PDB file of C-alpha atoms in Angstrom:
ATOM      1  CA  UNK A   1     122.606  96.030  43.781  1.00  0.00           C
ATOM      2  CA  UNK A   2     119.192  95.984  45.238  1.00  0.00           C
ATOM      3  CA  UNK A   3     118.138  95.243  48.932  1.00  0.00           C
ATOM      4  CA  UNK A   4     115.852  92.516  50.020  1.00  0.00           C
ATOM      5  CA  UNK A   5     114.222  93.986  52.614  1.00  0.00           C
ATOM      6  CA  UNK A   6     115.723  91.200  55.384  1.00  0.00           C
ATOM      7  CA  UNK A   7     116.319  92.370  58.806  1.00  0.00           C
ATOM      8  CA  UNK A   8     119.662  91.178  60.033  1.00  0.00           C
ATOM      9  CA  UNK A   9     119.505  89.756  63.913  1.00  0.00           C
ATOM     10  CA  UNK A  10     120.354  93.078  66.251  1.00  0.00           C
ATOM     11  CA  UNK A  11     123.510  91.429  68.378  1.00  0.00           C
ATOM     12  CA  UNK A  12     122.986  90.818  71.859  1.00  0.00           C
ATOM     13  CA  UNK A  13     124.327  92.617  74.230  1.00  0.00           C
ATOM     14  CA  UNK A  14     125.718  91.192  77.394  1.00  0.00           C
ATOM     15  CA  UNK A  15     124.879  93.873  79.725  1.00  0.00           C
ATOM     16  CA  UNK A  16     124.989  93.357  83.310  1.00  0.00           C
ATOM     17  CA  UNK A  17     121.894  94.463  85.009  1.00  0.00           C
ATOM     18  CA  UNK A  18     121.856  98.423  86.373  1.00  0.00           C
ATOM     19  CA  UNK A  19     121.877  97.517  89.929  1.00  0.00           C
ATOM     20  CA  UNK A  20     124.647  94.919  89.801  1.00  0.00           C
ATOM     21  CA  UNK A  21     126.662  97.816  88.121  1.00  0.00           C
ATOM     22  CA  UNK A  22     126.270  99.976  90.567  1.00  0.00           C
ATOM     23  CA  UNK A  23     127.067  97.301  93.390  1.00  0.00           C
ATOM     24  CA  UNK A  24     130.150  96.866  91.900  1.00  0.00           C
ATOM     25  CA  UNK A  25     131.160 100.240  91.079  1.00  0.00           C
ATOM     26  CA  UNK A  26     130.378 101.521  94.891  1.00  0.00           C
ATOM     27  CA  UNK A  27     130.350  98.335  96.752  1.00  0.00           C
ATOM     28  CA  UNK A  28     133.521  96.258  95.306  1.00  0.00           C
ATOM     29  CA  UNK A  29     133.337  93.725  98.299  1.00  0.00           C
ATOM     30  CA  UNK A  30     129.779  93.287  98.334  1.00  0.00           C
ATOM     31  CA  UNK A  31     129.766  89.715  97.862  1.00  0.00           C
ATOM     32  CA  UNK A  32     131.759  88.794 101.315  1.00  0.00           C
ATOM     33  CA  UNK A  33     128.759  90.853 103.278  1.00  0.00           C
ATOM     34  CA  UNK A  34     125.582  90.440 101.033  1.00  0.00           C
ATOM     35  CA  UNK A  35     122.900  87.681 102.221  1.00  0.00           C
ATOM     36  CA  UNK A  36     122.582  85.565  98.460  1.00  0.00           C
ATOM     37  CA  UNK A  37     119.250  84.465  97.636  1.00  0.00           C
ATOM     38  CA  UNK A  38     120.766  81.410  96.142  1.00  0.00           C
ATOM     39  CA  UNK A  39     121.507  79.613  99.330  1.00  0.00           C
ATOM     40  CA  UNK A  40     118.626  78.690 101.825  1.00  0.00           C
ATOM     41  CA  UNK A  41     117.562  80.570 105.080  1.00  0.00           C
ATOM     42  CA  UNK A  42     115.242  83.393 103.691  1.00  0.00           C
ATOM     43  CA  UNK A  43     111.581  84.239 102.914  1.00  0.00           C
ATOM     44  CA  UNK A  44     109.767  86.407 100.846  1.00  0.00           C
ATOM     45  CA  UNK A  45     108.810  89.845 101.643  1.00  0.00           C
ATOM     46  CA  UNK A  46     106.225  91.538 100.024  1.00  0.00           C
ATOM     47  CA  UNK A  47     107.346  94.949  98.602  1.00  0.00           C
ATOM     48  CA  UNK A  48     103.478  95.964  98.911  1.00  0.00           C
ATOM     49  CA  UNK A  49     104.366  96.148 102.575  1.00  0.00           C
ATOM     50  CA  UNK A  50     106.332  99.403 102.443  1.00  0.00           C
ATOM     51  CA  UNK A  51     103.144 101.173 101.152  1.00  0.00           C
ATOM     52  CA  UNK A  52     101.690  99.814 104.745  1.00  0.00           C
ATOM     53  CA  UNK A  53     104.595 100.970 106.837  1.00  0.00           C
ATOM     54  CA  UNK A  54     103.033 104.626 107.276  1.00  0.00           C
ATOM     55  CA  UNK A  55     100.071 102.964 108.597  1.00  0.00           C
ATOM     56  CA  UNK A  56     101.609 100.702 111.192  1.00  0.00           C
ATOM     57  CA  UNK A  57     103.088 101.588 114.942  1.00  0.00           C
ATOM     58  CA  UNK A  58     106.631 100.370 114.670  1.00  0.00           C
ATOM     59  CA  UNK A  59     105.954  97.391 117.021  1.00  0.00           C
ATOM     60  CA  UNK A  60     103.005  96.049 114.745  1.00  0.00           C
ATOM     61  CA  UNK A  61     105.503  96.202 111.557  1.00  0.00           C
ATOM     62  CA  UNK A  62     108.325  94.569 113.840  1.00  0.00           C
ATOM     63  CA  UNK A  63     105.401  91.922 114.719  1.00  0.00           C
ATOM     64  CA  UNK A  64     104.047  91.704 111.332  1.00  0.00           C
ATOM     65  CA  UNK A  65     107.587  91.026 109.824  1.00  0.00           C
ATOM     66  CA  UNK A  66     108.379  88.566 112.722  1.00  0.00           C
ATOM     67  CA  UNK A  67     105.129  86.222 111.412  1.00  0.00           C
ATOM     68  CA  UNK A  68     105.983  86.919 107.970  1.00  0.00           C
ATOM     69  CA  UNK A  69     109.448  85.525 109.037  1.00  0.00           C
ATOM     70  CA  UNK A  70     107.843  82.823 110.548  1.00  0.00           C
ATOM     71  CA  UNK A  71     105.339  81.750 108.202  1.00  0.00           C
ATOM     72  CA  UNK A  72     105.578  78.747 106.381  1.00  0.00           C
ATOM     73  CA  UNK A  73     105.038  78.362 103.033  1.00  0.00           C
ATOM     74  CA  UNK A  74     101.294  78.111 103.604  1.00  0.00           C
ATOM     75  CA  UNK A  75     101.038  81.418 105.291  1.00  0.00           C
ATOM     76  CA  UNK A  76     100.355  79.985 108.386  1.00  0.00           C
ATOM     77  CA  UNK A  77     102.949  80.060 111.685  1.00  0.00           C
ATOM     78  CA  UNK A  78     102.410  79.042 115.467  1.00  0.00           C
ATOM     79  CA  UNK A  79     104.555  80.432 118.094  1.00  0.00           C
ATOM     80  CA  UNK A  80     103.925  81.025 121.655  1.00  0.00           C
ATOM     81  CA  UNK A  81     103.069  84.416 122.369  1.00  0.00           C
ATOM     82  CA  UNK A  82     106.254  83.553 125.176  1.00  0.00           C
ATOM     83  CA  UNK A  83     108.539  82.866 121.906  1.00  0.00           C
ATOM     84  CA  UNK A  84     107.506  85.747 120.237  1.00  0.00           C
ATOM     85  CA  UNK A  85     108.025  88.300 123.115  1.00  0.00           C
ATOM     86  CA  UNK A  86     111.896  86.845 123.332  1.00  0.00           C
ATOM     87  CA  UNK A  87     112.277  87.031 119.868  1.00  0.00           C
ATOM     88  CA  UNK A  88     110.915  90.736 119.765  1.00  0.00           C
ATOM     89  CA  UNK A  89     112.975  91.966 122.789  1.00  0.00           C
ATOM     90  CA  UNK A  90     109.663  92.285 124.764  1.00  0.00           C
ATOM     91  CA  UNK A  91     109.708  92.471 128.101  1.00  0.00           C
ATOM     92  CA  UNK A  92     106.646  90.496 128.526  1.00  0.00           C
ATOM     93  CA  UNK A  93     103.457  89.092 126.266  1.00  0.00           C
ATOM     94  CA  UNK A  94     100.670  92.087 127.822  1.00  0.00           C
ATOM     95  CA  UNK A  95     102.648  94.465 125.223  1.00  0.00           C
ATOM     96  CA  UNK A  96     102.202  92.021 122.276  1.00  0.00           C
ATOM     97  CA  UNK A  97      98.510  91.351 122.419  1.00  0.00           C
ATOM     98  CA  UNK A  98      96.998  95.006 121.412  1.00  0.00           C
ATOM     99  CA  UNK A  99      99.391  95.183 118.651  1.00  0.00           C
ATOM    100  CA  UNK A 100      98.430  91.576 117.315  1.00  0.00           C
ATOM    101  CA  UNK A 101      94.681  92.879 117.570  1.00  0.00           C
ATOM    102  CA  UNK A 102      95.211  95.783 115.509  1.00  0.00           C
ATOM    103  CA  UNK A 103      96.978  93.892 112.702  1.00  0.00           C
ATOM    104  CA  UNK A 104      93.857  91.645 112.567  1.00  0.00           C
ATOM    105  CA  UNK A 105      91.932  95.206 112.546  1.00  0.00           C
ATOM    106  CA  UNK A 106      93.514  95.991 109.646  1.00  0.00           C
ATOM    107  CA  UNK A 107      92.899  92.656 108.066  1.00  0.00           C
ATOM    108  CA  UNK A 108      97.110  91.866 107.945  1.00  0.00           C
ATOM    109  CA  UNK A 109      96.708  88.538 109.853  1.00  0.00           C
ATOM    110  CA  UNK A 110      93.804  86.136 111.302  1.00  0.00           C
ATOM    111  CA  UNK A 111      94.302  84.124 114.359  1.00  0.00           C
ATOM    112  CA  UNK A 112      92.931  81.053 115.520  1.00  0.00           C
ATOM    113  CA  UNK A 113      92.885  79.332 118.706  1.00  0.00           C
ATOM    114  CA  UNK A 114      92.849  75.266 118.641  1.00  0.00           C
ATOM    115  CA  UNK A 115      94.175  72.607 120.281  1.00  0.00           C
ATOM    116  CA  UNK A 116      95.554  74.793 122.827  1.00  0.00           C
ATOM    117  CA  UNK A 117      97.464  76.887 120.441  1.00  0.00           C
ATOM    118  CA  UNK A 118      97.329  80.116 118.625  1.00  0.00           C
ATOM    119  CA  UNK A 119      97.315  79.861 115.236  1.00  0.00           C
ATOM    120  CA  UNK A 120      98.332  83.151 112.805  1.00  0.00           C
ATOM    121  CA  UNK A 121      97.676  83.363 109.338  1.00  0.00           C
ATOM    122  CA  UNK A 122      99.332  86.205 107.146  1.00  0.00           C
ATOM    123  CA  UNK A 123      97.669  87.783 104.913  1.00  0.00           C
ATOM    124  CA  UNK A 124      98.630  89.347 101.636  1.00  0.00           C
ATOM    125  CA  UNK A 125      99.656  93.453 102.089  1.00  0.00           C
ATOM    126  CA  UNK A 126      97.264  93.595  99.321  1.00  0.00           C
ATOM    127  CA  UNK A 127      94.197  92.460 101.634  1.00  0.00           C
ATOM    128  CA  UNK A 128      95.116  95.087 104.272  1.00  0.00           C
ATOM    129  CA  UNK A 129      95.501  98.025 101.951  1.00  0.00           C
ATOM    130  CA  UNK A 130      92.137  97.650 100.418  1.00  0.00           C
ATOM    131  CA  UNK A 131      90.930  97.288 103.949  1.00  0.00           C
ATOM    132  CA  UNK A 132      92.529 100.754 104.652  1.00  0.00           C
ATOM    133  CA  UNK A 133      91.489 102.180 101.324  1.00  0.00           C
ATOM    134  CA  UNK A 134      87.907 100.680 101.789  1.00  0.00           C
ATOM    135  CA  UNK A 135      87.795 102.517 104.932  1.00  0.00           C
ATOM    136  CA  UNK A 136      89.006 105.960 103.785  1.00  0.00           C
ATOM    137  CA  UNK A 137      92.393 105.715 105.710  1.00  0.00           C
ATOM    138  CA  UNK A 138      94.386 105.770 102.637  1.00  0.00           C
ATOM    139  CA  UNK A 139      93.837 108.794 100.526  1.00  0.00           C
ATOM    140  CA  UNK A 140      93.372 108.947  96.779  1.00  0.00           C
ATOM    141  CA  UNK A 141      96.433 110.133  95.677  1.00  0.00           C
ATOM    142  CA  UNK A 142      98.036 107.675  98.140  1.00  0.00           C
ATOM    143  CA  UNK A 143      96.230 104.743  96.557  1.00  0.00           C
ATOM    144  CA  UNK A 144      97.416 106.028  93.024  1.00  0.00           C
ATOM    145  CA  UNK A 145     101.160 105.813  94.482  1.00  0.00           C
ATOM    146  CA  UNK A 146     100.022 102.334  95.759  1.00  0.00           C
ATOM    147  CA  UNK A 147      98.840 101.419  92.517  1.00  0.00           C
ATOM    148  CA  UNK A 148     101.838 102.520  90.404  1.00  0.00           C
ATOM    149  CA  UNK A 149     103.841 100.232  91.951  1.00  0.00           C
ATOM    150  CA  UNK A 150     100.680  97.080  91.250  1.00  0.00           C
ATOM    151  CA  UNK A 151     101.603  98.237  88.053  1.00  0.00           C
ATOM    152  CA  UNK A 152     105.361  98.046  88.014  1.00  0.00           C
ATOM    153  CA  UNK A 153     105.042  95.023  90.035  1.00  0.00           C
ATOM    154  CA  UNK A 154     102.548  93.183  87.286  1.00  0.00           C
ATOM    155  CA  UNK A 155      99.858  92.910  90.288  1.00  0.00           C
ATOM    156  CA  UNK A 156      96.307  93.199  90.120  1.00  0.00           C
ATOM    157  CA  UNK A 157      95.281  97.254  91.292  1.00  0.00           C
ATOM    158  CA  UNK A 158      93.639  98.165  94.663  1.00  0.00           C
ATOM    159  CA  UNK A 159      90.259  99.410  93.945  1.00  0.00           C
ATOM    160  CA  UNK A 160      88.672 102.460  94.853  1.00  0.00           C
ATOM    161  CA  UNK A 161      85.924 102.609  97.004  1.00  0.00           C
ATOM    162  CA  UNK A 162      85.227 106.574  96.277  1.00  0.00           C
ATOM    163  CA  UNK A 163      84.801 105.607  91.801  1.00  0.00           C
ATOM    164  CA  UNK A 164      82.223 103.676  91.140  1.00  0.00           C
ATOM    165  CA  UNK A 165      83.133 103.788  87.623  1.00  0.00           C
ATOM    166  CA  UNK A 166      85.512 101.503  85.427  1.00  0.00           C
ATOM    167  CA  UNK A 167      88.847 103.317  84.781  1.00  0.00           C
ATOM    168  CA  UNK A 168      89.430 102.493  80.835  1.00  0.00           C
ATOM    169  CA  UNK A 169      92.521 102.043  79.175  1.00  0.00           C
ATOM    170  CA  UNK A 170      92.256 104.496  76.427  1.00  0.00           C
ATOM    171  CA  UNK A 171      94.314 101.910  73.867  1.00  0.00           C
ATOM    172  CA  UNK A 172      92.632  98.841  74.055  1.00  0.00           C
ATOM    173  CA  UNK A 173      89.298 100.026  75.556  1.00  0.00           C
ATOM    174  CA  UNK A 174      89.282  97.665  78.368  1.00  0.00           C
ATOM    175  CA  UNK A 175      89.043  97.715  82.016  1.00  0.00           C
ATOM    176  CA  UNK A 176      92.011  98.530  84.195  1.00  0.00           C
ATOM    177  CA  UNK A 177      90.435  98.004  87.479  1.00  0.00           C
ATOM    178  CA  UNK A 178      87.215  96.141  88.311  1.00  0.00           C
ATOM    179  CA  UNK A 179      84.691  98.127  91.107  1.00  0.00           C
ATOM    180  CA  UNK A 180      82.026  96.457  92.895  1.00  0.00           C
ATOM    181  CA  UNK A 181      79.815  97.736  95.546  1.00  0.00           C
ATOM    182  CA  UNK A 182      80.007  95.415  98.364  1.00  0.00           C
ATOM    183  CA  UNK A 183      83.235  94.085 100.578  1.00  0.00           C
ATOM    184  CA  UNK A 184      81.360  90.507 100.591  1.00  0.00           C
ATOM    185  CA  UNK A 185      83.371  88.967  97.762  1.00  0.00           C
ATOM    186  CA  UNK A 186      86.820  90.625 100.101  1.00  0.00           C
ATOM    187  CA  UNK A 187      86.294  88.968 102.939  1.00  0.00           C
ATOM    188  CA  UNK A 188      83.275  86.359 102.544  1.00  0.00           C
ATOM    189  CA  UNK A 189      85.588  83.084 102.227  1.00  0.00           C
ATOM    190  CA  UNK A 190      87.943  84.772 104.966  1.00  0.00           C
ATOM    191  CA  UNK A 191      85.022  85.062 108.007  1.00  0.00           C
ATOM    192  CA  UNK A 192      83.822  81.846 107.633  1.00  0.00           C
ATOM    193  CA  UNK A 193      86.969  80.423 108.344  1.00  0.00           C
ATOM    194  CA  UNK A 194      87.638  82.762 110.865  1.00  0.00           C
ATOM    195  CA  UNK A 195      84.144  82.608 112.468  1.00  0.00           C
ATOM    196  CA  UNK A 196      83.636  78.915 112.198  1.00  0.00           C
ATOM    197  CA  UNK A 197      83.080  76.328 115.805  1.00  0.00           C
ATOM    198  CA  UNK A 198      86.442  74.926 116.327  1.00  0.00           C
ATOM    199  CA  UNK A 199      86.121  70.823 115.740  1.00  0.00           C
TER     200      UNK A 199
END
């Protein structure tokens, strides 16, 4: 008897994912302690943001993740420097300021001061680590590290400000990241709101 040549459906398997596995193999009462997504009362984290962790003092990452915790779903939070010092454990709000100063140095928040309040917006990790890369803080083979996990994570690369070429993906021929020579199109829409008269 001859074959036709028709594929037969593979049968699904009904594997549990790897790391719920493993949860239940060495963590058999995880579920009583575990924080579950699928209630309310949680935020997203970028996972970019452990690539910027070797280039923060701990209090700016304990600051940085204390706006991101705050932050609406805009990106935008307001509390008093007062709350925020509490919050933090500080002892006062003199030992906040520098450290909100150098996350707007390293382009990981804006702030804006209206209507008697100060206004933070958080930026995306991805905005701060081209900052560092753009200004040679972040090594080359630390940038490749950084943009292994773009890939893994489906995001857009960090460019390299030392290639001025286009890095070509042998297969298809096209462009894996796209260079430019200026920072204009980085930050252009992000100073003018930052540097426009208050209404």
């Amino acid at each position: 008897m001859a074959t036709t040549g028709v594929m037969l459906p593979i049968p699904e398997t009904n594997k549990e994912p790897k790391d719920l596995r493993y949860r239940k193999i060495h963590f058999p009462n995880a579920e009583q302690v575990i924080f579950s997504t699928s209630r309310k009362g949680f935020v997203p984290l970028p996972i970019l943001m452990r690539k910027l962790m070797r280039h923060l003092a701990a209090p700016e990452f304990r600051i940085l993740a204390y706006l991101h915790l705050r932050a609406s779903k805009y990106g935008i939070c307001f509390p008093t420097q007062q709350e925020m010092a509490y919050e933090l454990g500080l002892e006062g709000t003199k030992n906040l300021t520098p450290y909100l100063r150098k996350l707007e140095q390293k382009k990981l928040i804006s702030t804006k001061t209206s209507m008697g309040r100060k206004f933070y917006l958080i930026h995306d990790p991805r905005i701060g680590l081209q900052h560092l890369a753009d200004t040679g803080v972040i090594r080359a083979d630390e940038l490749d590290a950084i943009n292994e996990l773009c890939i893994d994570l489906g995001q857009q690369l960090i460019s390299d400000p030392r290639n001025t070429m286009k890095s070509i993906d042998q297969a298809s021929g096209r462009p894996i990241i796209s260079f430019d020579s200026g920072k204009s199109w980085q930050w252009a829409d992000l100073d003018i709101q930052t540097s426009a008269p208050a209404k």
